[in-house]
Structures are given as C-alpha cells and as structure tokens.
XYZ file of N, CA, C and O in Angstrom:
644
model
N 9.476 -14.143 -32.032
C 9.048 -14.288 -30.416
C 9.598 -13.097 -29.694
O 10.753 -12.585 -30.019
N 8.735 -12.789 -28.827
C 9.121 -11.610 -27.955
C 9.640 -12.165 -26.561
O 8.907 -13.096 -25.949
N 10.539 -11.276 -25.725
C 10.611 -11.705 -24.338
C 9.665 -11.185 -23.453
O 8.985 -10.179 -23.845
N 9.853 -11.441 -22.026
C 8.865 -11.067 -21.227
C 9.158 -9.408 -20.897
O 10.144 -9.196 -20.694
N 8.064 -8.589 -21.077
C 8.430 -7.216 -21.150
C 7.445 -6.525 -19.920
O 6.131 -6.859 -19.977
N 7.797 -5.487 -19.141
C 7.009 -4.900 -18.520
C 6.998 -3.473 -19.059
O 8.039 -3.099 -19.193
N 6.023 -2.686 -19.210
C 5.726 -1.453 -19.464
C 4.359 -0.846 -18.731
O 3.942 -1.284 -18.454
N 4.674 0.520 -18.771
C 3.774 1.302 -17.861
C 3.245 2.451 -19.044
O 4.103 3.103 -19.653
N 1.753 2.594 -19.132
C 1.367 3.761 -19.742
C 1.681 5.161 -19.166
O 2.071 5.102 -17.842
N 1.939 6.121 -20.175
C 2.467 7.181 -19.546
C 1.647 8.636 -20.007
O 1.200 8.149 -21.230
N 2.076 9.771 -19.470
C 1.330 10.887 -20.239
C 0.227 11.001 -20.299
O -0.519 10.365 -19.607
N -0.323 10.863 -21.371
C -1.725 11.206 -21.801
C -2.602 10.093 -22.324
O -3.628 10.005 -22.952
N -1.621 8.734 -22.654
C -2.090 7.389 -23.075
C -3.491 7.156 -22.089
O -3.518 7.208 -20.925
N -4.177 6.350 -22.674
C -5.344 5.843 -22.071
C -4.852 4.783 -20.889
O -5.680 4.697 -20.126
N -3.642 4.238 -21.038
C -3.383 3.232 -19.904
C -2.544 3.790 -19.019
O -1.670 2.800 -18.535
N -2.481 5.113 -19.033
C -1.417 5.454 -17.957
C -1.846 5.259 -16.531
O -2.885 4.787 -16.179
N -0.594 4.846 -15.699
C -0.833 4.167 -14.347
C -1.042 2.871 -14.352
O -1.664 2.417 -13.465
N -0.817 2.006 -15.363
C -0.817 0.799 -15.541
C 0.115 -0.237 -15.824
O 1.037 0.181 -16.826
N 0.618 -1.010 -15.129
C 1.896 -1.548 -15.613
C 1.356 -2.971 -16.483
O 0.455 -3.653 -16.295
N 1.983 -2.982 -17.423
C 1.496 -4.116 -18.636
C 2.489 -5.289 -18.809
O 3.997 -4.943 -18.954
N 2.462 -6.530 -18.443
C 3.221 -7.413 -18.449
C 3.396 -8.393 -19.534
O 2.185 -9.090 -19.964
N 4.146 -8.490 -20.489
C 3.968 -9.199 -21.894
C 4.585 -10.360 -21.863
O 5.567 -10.402 -21.411
N 3.949 -11.475 -22.410
C 4.684 -12.444 -22.666
C 4.995 -12.917 -24.043
O 4.952 -11.918 -24.935
N 5.870 -13.782 -23.612
C 6.560 -14.301 -25.132
C 5.163 -14.724 -26.038
O 4.181 -15.437 -25.614
N 5.211 -14.633 -27.334
C 4.125 -14.919 -28.198
C 4.899 -16.008 -29.333
O 5.814 -16.193 -29.533
N 3.825 -16.596 -30.070
C 3.951 -17.539 -31.012
C 3.552 -18.983 -30.691
O 3.201 -19.275 -29.240
N 3.587 -19.805 -31.385
C 3.049 -21.019 -31.390
C 4.097 -22.122 -30.408
O 3.495 -22.777 -29.752
N 5.667 -21.676 -30.319
C 6.229 -22.701 -29.713
C 6.353 -21.789 -28.133
O 7.076 -22.601 -27.412
N 5.671 -20.759 -27.803
C 5.934 -20.269 -26.248
C 4.611 -21.033 -25.406
O 3.583 -21.535 -26.053
N 5.230 -20.937 -24.440
C 4.248 -21.646 -23.387
C 3.025 -20.750 -22.924
O 2.889 -19.761 -23.220
N 2.186 -21.583 -22.776
C 0.666 -20.955 -22.718
C 0.392 -19.759 -21.587
O -0.160 -18.763 -22.014
N 1.320 -19.921 -20.635
C 1.001 -18.875 -19.572
C 1.953 -17.641 -20.131
O 1.744 -16.674 -19.134
N 2.675 -17.527 -20.963
C 3.319 -16.227 -21.540
C 2.693 -15.583 -22.612
O 3.298 -14.670 -23.042
N 1.851 -16.204 -23.382
C 0.948 -15.930 -24.327
C -0.208 -14.430 -24.038
O -1.110 -15.007 -23.254
N 0.163 -13.310 -24.239
C -0.755 -12.383 -23.977
C -0.266 -11.198 -22.954
O 0.991 -11.303 -22.687
N -1.156 -10.575 -22.565
C -0.397 -9.455 -21.764
C -0.945 -9.445 -20.504
O -2.325 -9.492 -20.655
N -0.596 -9.064 -19.468
C -1.121 -8.567 -18.255
C -0.894 -7.561 -17.717
O 0.343 -6.824 -17.671
N -1.912 -6.510 -17.266
C -1.632 -5.148 -16.775
C -1.930 -5.181 -15.645
O -3.109 -5.687 -14.799
N -1.292 -4.239 -14.571
C -1.459 -4.201 -13.273
C -1.591 -2.785 -12.813
O -0.542 -1.943 -13.103
N -2.494 -2.376 -12.428
C -2.802 -0.971 -12.480
C -2.209 -0.263 -10.987
O -1.656 -1.222 -10.139
N -1.573 0.985 -10.921
C -1.002 1.613 -9.731
C -1.665 1.036 -8.547
O -1.162 1.034 -7.214
N -3.010 1.352 -8.490
C -3.817 1.018 -7.519
C -3.786 -0.438 -6.438
O -3.896 -0.398 -5.528
N -3.593 -1.327 -7.399
C -3.436 -2.668 -7.110
C -2.040 -2.735 -6.308
O -2.224 -3.389 -5.303
N -1.010 -2.062 -6.787
C 0.099 -2.227 -6.202
C -0.062 -1.560 -4.566
O 0.421 -1.913 -3.585
N -0.600 -0.148 -4.884
C -0.808 0.504 -3.597
C -1.815 -0.403 -2.423
O -1.567 -0.162 -1.256
N -2.698 -1.372 -2.715
C -3.434 -1.934 -2.176
C -2.672 -3.214 -1.356
O -2.835 -3.141 -0.213
N -1.900 -3.753 -2.409
C -1.213 -4.885 -1.713
C 0.171 -4.106 -0.671
O 0.169 -4.705 0.598
N 0.547 -2.992 -0.849
C 1.422 -2.429 -0.010
C 0.961 -2.320 1.292
O 1.121 -2.523 2.069
N -0.440 -1.554 0.982
C -1.158 -1.200 1.966
C -1.626 -2.302 3.094
O -1.380 -2.333 4.247
N -2.050 -3.179 2.399
C -2.416 -4.607 3.091
C -1.202 -4.978 3.871
O -1.269 -5.601 5.159
N -0.194 -5.244 3.247
C 1.257 -5.687 4.014
C 1.842 -4.732 4.836
O 2.060 -5.545 6.095
N 1.764 -3.698 4.809
C 2.173 -2.489 5.972
C 1.097 -2.517 7.017
O 1.772 -2.621 8.311
N 0.214 -2.961 7.061
C -0.969 -2.872 8.215
C -0.835 -4.089 8.687
O -1.419 -4.415 10.264
N -0.328 -5.376 8.321
C -0.141 -6.782 8.912
C 1.170 -6.661 9.848
O 1.240 -7.375 10.677
N 1.938 -5.687 9.916
C 2.976 -5.607 10.587
C 2.612 -5.207 12.189
O 2.110 -4.458 12.160
N 3.116 -6.463 13.276
C 3.115 -5.639 14.367
C 3.550 -4.256 15.048
O 4.645 -4.165 14.530
N 3.029 -3.570 15.503
C 3.534 -2.165 15.768
C 3.033 -0.969 15.147
O 2.902 0.151 14.998
N 2.511 -1.303 14.040
C 1.765 -0.480 12.840
C 0.218 -0.080 13.815
O -0.482 -1.136 13.543
N -0.199 0.931 13.969
C -1.473 1.453 14.127
C -2.383 1.682 13.284
O -3.534 1.054 12.867
N -1.886 2.389 12.220
C -2.630 2.659 11.056
C -1.838 3.547 10.088
O -0.727 3.735 10.461
N -2.129 3.847 8.780
C -1.657 4.422 7.944
C -2.113 5.631 7.415
O -3.402 5.939 7.755
N -1.468 6.712 7.256
C -1.864 8.144 6.793
C -1.662 9.105 7.640
O -1.332 8.572 9.149
N -1.421 10.336 7.269
C -1.163 11.364 8.154
C -2.491 11.972 8.799
O -3.419 11.370 8.424
N -1.972 12.789 9.522
C -3.509 13.251 10.468
C -4.297 13.586 9.947
O -5.676 13.450 9.972
N -4.357 14.559 8.509
C -5.064 15.141 7.869
C -6.109 13.844 7.163
O -7.424 13.679 6.916
N -5.253 12.937 6.374
C -5.649 11.687 5.893
C -6.402 10.999 6.413
O -7.594 10.784 6.057
N -5.734 10.679 7.888
C -6.626 10.081 8.866
C -7.980 10.353 9.160
O -8.957 9.940 9.020
N -8.085 11.892 9.384
C -9.351 12.483 9.612
C -10.368 12.714 8.722
O -11.647 12.119 8.839
N -9.974 12.860 7.383
C -10.803 12.445 6.272
C -11.331 11.494 5.915
O -12.499 11.082 5.668
N -10.288 10.494 6.160
C -10.724 9.106 5.903
C -11.802 8.847 6.969
O -12.652 7.930 6.568
N -11.710 9.195 8.245
C -12.774 8.646 9.217
C -14.124 9.279 8.783
O -14.936 8.660 9.075
N -14.142 10.457 8.487
C -15.504 11.038 8.049
C -16.024 10.538 6.797
O -17.091 10.187 6.814
N -15.186 10.086 5.795
C -15.762 9.395 4.707
C -16.229 8.139 4.792
O -16.972 7.476 4.363
N -15.487 7.372 5.960
C -16.025 5.895 6.326
C -17.494 6.204 6.971
O -18.339 5.135 7.098
N -17.915 7.293 7.756
C -19.260 7.130 8.406
C -20.038 7.557 7.451
O -21.488 7.866 7.839
N -19.723 8.095 6.154
C -20.649 8.399 5.193
C -21.361 7.246 4.222
O -20.394 6.544 3.870
N -22.362 6.970 4.157
C -22.777 5.740 3.353
C -22.483 6.056 2.099
O -22.457 7.024 1.312
N -21.539 5.016 1.422
C -20.843 4.653 -0.068
C -19.960 5.418 -0.040
O -19.105 5.783 -1.035
N -19.140 6.116 0.826
C -18.178 6.794 1.157
C -16.973 6.280 1.623
O -15.883 6.756 1.856
N -16.815 4.832 1.778
C -15.991 4.152 2.648
C -14.533 3.917 1.879
O -13.762 3.100 2.269
N -14.458 3.677 0.435
C -13.631 3.312 -0.099
C -12.401 3.944 0.048
O -12.283 5.142 0.263
N -11.145 3.177 -0.278
C -9.881 4.057 0.007
C -9.256 3.785 0.968
O -8.206 4.377 1.015
N -9.954 3.082 1.857
C -9.010 3.239 3.168
C -7.983 2.404 3.139
O -6.920 2.564 4.039
N -7.827 1.650 2.252
C -6.477 0.380 2.293
C -5.635 1.195 1.651
O -4.271 0.796 2.106
N -5.687 2.104 0.756
C -4.668 2.739 -0.006
C -4.263 4.327 0.853
O -3.379 4.749 0.335
N -5.033 4.243 2.000
C -4.819 5.789 2.591
C -3.360 5.338 3.213
O -3.057 4.757 3.838
N -2.577 6.492 3.023
C -0.887 6.516 3.534
C -0.231 6.240 2.425
O 1.194 6.085 2.880
N -0.607 5.660 1.312
C 0.044 4.923 0.594
C 0.305 5.546 -0.908
O -0.633 5.947 -1.452
N 1.538 5.875 -1.418
C 1.780 6.189 -2.845
C 2.682 5.542 -3.596
O 3.726 4.677 -2.850
N 2.349 5.020 -4.581
C 3.339 4.038 -5.386
C 3.833 4.707 -6.686
O 2.815 5.587 -7.400
N 4.868 4.525 -7.176
C 5.442 4.707 -8.581
C 5.788 3.459 -9.093
O 6.319 2.849 -8.706
N 4.996 3.308 -10.263
C 5.236 2.190 -10.929
C 5.862 2.253 -12.458
O 5.597 3.054 -13.029
N 7.107 1.523 -12.608
C 7.776 1.780 -13.778
C 7.543 0.732 -14.787
O 6.950 -0.049 -14.686
N 8.524 0.501 -15.626
C 8.732 -0.683 -16.500
C 8.713 -2.085 -15.680
O 8.104 -2.781 -16.162
N 9.690 -2.103 -14.935
C 10.114 -3.432 -14.309
C 9.934 -3.344 -12.860
O 10.360 -4.208 -12.130
N 10.065 -1.895 -12.573
C 10.147 -1.870 -11.035
C 9.218 -1.047 -10.290
O 8.275 -0.105 -11.159
N 9.008 -0.943 -9.044
C 8.181 0.017 -8.408
C 8.853 0.498 -6.983
O 9.416 0.000 -6.395
N 8.378 1.436 -6.745
C 8.823 2.447 -5.259
C 7.517 2.573 -4.602
O 6.455 3.077 -5.122
N 7.726 2.820 -3.313
C 6.235 3.000 -2.428
C 6.839 3.737 -1.247
O 7.840 3.733 -0.738
N 5.935 4.596 -1.143
C 6.297 5.631 0.079
C 4.872 5.543 0.971
O 3.919 5.306 0.681
N 5.188 5.310 2.161
C 4.083 5.077 3.267
C 4.075 6.202 4.464
O 5.558 6.602 4.523
N 3.174 6.336 4.814
C 2.733 7.002 5.931
C 2.349 6.458 7.167
O 0.918 5.899 6.699
N 2.764 6.248 8.240
C 2.546 5.427 9.206
C 2.230 5.759 10.513
O 3.072 7.029 11.046
N 1.521 5.167 11.393
C 1.454 5.647 12.882
C 1.925 4.674 13.428
O 1.066 3.383 13.271
N 2.575 4.495 14.423
C 3.133 3.641 15.126
C 2.667 3.437 16.692
O 2.276 4.332 17.137
N 2.426 2.502 17.065
C 2.192 2.194 18.338
C 3.304 2.646 19.321
O 4.218 2.156 19.122
N 2.963 3.423 20.577
C 3.641 3.843 21.357
C 4.518 2.540 22.340
O 4.001 1.366 22.513
N 5.862 2.700 22.301
C 6.583 1.783 22.928
C 7.210 0.733 22.018
O 8.072 0.067 22.603
N 6.776 0.772 20.773
C 7.894 -0.078 20.059
C 8.993 0.734 19.491
O 9.094 1.897 19.356
N 10.022 -0.382 18.883
C 11.052 0.432 18.251
C 10.846 0.766 17.003
O 10.458 0.036 16.088
N 10.790 1.865 16.549
C 10.427 2.444 15.289
C 11.336 1.889 14.394
O 10.777 1.807 13.246
N 12.750 2.047 14.683
C 13.443 1.403 13.440
C 13.216 -0.039 13.135
O 13.083 -0.654 11.869
N 12.770 -0.907 14.340
C 12.735 -2.154 13.983
C 11.256 -2.486 13.152
O 11.244 -3.238 12.337
N 10.260 -1.761 13.557
C 8.819 -1.738 12.888
C 9.155 -1.438 11.316
O 8.539 -1.743 10.209
N 9.771 -0.050 11.239
C 10.096 0.141 9.737
C 10.904 -0.838 9.007
O 10.478 -0.945 8.000
N 11.854 -1.273 9.603
C 12.414 -2.467 8.913
C 11.701 -3.896 8.453
O 11.723 -4.206 7.271
N 10.708 -4.197 9.381
C 9.700 -4.995 9.032
C 8.693 -4.876 8.206
O 8.154 -5.740 7.317
N 8.310 -3.821 7.994
C 7.190 -2.852 7.358
C 7.930 -2.990 5.801
O 7.395 -3.560 4.905
N 9.303 -2.615 5.828
C 10.108 -2.604 4.335
C 10.044 -4.152 3.734
O 9.586 -4.460 2.731
N 10.438 -5.093 4.696
C 10.485 -6.548 4.285
C 9.257 -6.823 3.823
O 9.081 -7.876 2.917
N 8.231 -6.950 4.561
C 6.898 -7.416 4.301
C 6.182 -6.717 3.151
O 5.779 -7.320 2.214
N 6.423 -5.536 2.972
C 6.070 -4.598 1.528
C 6.652 -5.182 0.503
O 6.031 -5.765 -0.559
N 8.039 -5.463 0.512
C 8.712 -5.809 -0.708
C 8.415 -7.285 -0.880
O 8.027 -7.733 -1.957
N 8.233 -8.138 -0.022
C 8.168 -9.610 -0.391
C 6.396 -9.617 -0.953
O 6.485 -10.375 -1.657
N 5.358 -8.980 -0.334
C 4.396 -9.070 -0.928
C 4.028 -8.609 -2.237
O 3.436 -9.134 -3.132
N 4.465 -7.468 -2.519
C 4.466 -6.586 -4.024
C 5.260 -7.421 -4.857
O 4.653 -7.915 -6.120
N 6.514 -7.999 -4.646
C 7.385 -8.577 -5.586
C 6.748 -9.911 -6.024
O 6.847 -10.601 -6.826
N 6.183 -10.773 -4.720
C 5.669 -12.018 -4.945
C 4.021 -12.231 -5.671
O 3.936 -13.097 -6.744
N 3.452 -10.715 -5.573
C 2.076 -10.854 -6.134
C 2.131 -10.275 -7.570
O 1.462 -10.508 -8.480
N 3.246 -9.257 -7.800
C 3.206 -8.960 -9.066
C 4.456 -8.760 -9.790
O 4.270 -8.635 -11.369
N 5.329 -9.699 -9.458
C 6.625 -9.839 -10.502
C 7.354 -8.418 -10.515
O 8.459 -8.533 -11.206
N 6.952 -7.351 -10.206
C 7.853 -6.128 -10.164
C 8.975 -6.087 -8.961
O 8.621 -6.609 -8.042
N 9.960 -5.766 -9.292
C 11.170 -5.315 -8.234
C 10.730 -4.234 -7.646
O 10.737 -3.100 -8.190
N 10.793 -4.328 -6.403
C 10.702 -3.157 -5.427
C 11.865 -2.344 -5.043
O 12.869 -3.059 -4.547
N 12.274 -1.261 -5.611
C 13.329 -0.671 -5.495
C 13.826 0.224 -4.085
O 14.553 0.197 -3.480
N 12.510 0.742 -3.490
C 12.533 1.475 -2.175
C 11.292 1.246 -1.859
O 10.221 1.360 -2.337
N 11.222 1.544 -0.353
C 10.079 1.519 0.422
C 10.386 2.521 1.360
O 11.045 2.312 2.458
N 9.957 4.027 1.362
C 10.340 5.226 1.924
C 9.161 5.142 2.877
O 7.871 4.867 2.652
N 9.413 5.561 4.170
C 8.441 5.258 5.393
C 8.513 6.493 6.173
O 9.618 6.816 6.501
N 7.466 7.290 6.076
C 7.445 8.618 7.129
C 6.541 8.166 8.633
O 5.407 8.063 8.207
N 7.248 8.448 9.624
C 6.364 8.074 10.923
C 5.780 9.419 11.177
O 6.505 10.330 11.426
N 4.294 9.501 11.084
C 3.371 10.808 11.319
C 3.211 10.832 12.639
O 2.990 11.979 13.052
N 2.874 9.879 13.322
C 2.515 9.935 14.688
C 2.784 8.537 15.553
O 3.033 7.720 15.094
N 2.555 8.774 16.672
C 2.701 7.666 17.957
C 1.380 7.535 18.611
O 0.764 8.610 18.765
N 1.021 6.282 18.367
C -0.791 6.143 19.090
C -0.299 5.784 20.220
O 0.413 4.695 20.890
N -1.081 6.532 21.292
C -1.114 6.469 22.817
C -2.250 5.661 23.046
O -3.205 5.683 22.711
N -1.950 4.617 23.985
C -2.960 4.032 24.538
C -4.427 4.361 25.014
O -5.494 4.147 24.579
N -4.236 5.459 25.913
C -5.308 6.567 26.264
C -5.987 7.493 25.221
O -7.269 7.638 25.325
N -5.478 7.366 23.801
C -6.327 8.039 22.613
C -7.376 7.369 22.570
O -8.506 7.831 21.876
N -7.373 6.280 22.673
C -8.417 5.080 22.276
C -9.772 5.819 23.548
O -10.934 5.521 22.906
N -9.578 5.762 24.358
C -10.398 6.219 25.373
C -11.243 7.328 25.090
O -12.434 7.303 25.358
N -10.527 8.242 24.244
C -11.223 9.630 23.975
C -12.146 9.432 22.979
O -13.145 10.227 22.849
N -12.032 8.510 21.986
C -12.924 8.350 20.693
C -14.034 7.419 21.150
O -14.970 7.488 20.762
N -14.101 6.655 22.221
C -14.952 5.641 22.652
C -16.363 6.330 23.200
O -17.290 6.065 22.883
N -16.244 7.782 23.829
C -17.625 7.997 24.062
C -18.358 8.418 23.028
O -19.512 8.138 23.314
N -18.199 8.479 21.820
C -19.000 9.278 20.719
C -19.930 7.975 20.437
O -21.176 8.117 20.019
N -19.403 6.722 20.255
C -20.286 5.323 20.140
C -21.361 5.175 21.048
O -22.557 4.674 20.383
N -21.460 5.526 22.245
C -22.293 5.049 23.017
C -23.279 6.314 23.688
O -23.786 6.338 24.575
N -23.307 7.510 22.921
C -23.723 8.793 23.491
C -25.424 8.700 23.172
O -25.930 9.113 24.002
N -25.969 8.131 22.164
C -27.263 8.201 21.924
C -27.801 6.513 21.897
O -26.991 5.791 21.301
N -28.632 6.437 22.896
C -29.168 4.989 22.990
C -30.586 5.001 22.483
O -31.538 5.896 22.821
C-alpha cells in the first residue's frame, strides 16, 4: 500500500503544471483513496481568482495593461476566456501552493484590511477545494478605483443607437 502523495509534473514531462493526488492502493484501501487525482495549475488559479473577487473592497484583478488587454479580448467574439485568472499567478508544488495576486481596490477601503480578507478567503477556498496547503498569498495593489472612473466608461455604451 502507498500513502497519499501529491506530486507535480515538471520539466518537459507531459503532465507539467498538474498536481497529482495519489491515494492508497490495494484491496484493503478505502474506495475514495484508490487511484490518482490531478489538479491543473489553471484550476488553482481560477479558484484563487474567484475567491479574491468575492471579497468586498476588491474592484478587479490584474494590472493596468492586463485589464486593458482583457477588456479588448472580452469584446472580441470568442476571445473572452481567461478573465477569471487575469491578475492571478500560482505555483503548485508537491503538497503546497503559492498564489500571487494583482488587485485594484475600491477608493476609501482599508487596503491592509482588504488584503488580509483576500488572503484568508483565498487560502480557505484553495485548501478546501484542492487539499493543497497554501504557503503564501502575495498581493500587489496596482490601482485604486475611483467612483468617477465608471462615468468615463459609460458614454461608449450608448454612443450609437
């Protein structure tokens, strides 16, 4: 019998960027531990991105250029993918994961409090859903969203009728 093992493909292997959770094997092992579960880095990034966006005080994720390209990509038919992971970078190891986030916060919120809430929410979601231990969540605050910035973007929507 083998014990629960988490491993990640690396280098030039075909399973690079995928976390593999192996269960115990053999006739005496519980059914839920027989076999292997793989978790791609992109899955961890999506979980972290969704969890960060749920925190009050976060306007969006991604730096200025990433947001600009993402906005253009979303307007092109068929090019809208990747929005959830914009501003999210993850490194997945054998049993651990590290998350880097680029965020834009709402004006008037305590950045320290929001960053703490984001860390707590992301760690909880990733650990609960993947079983990986999150060793760190690094947050880079790239911008502060001002309330009047929405008014500047609104005229483009109703320009042609």
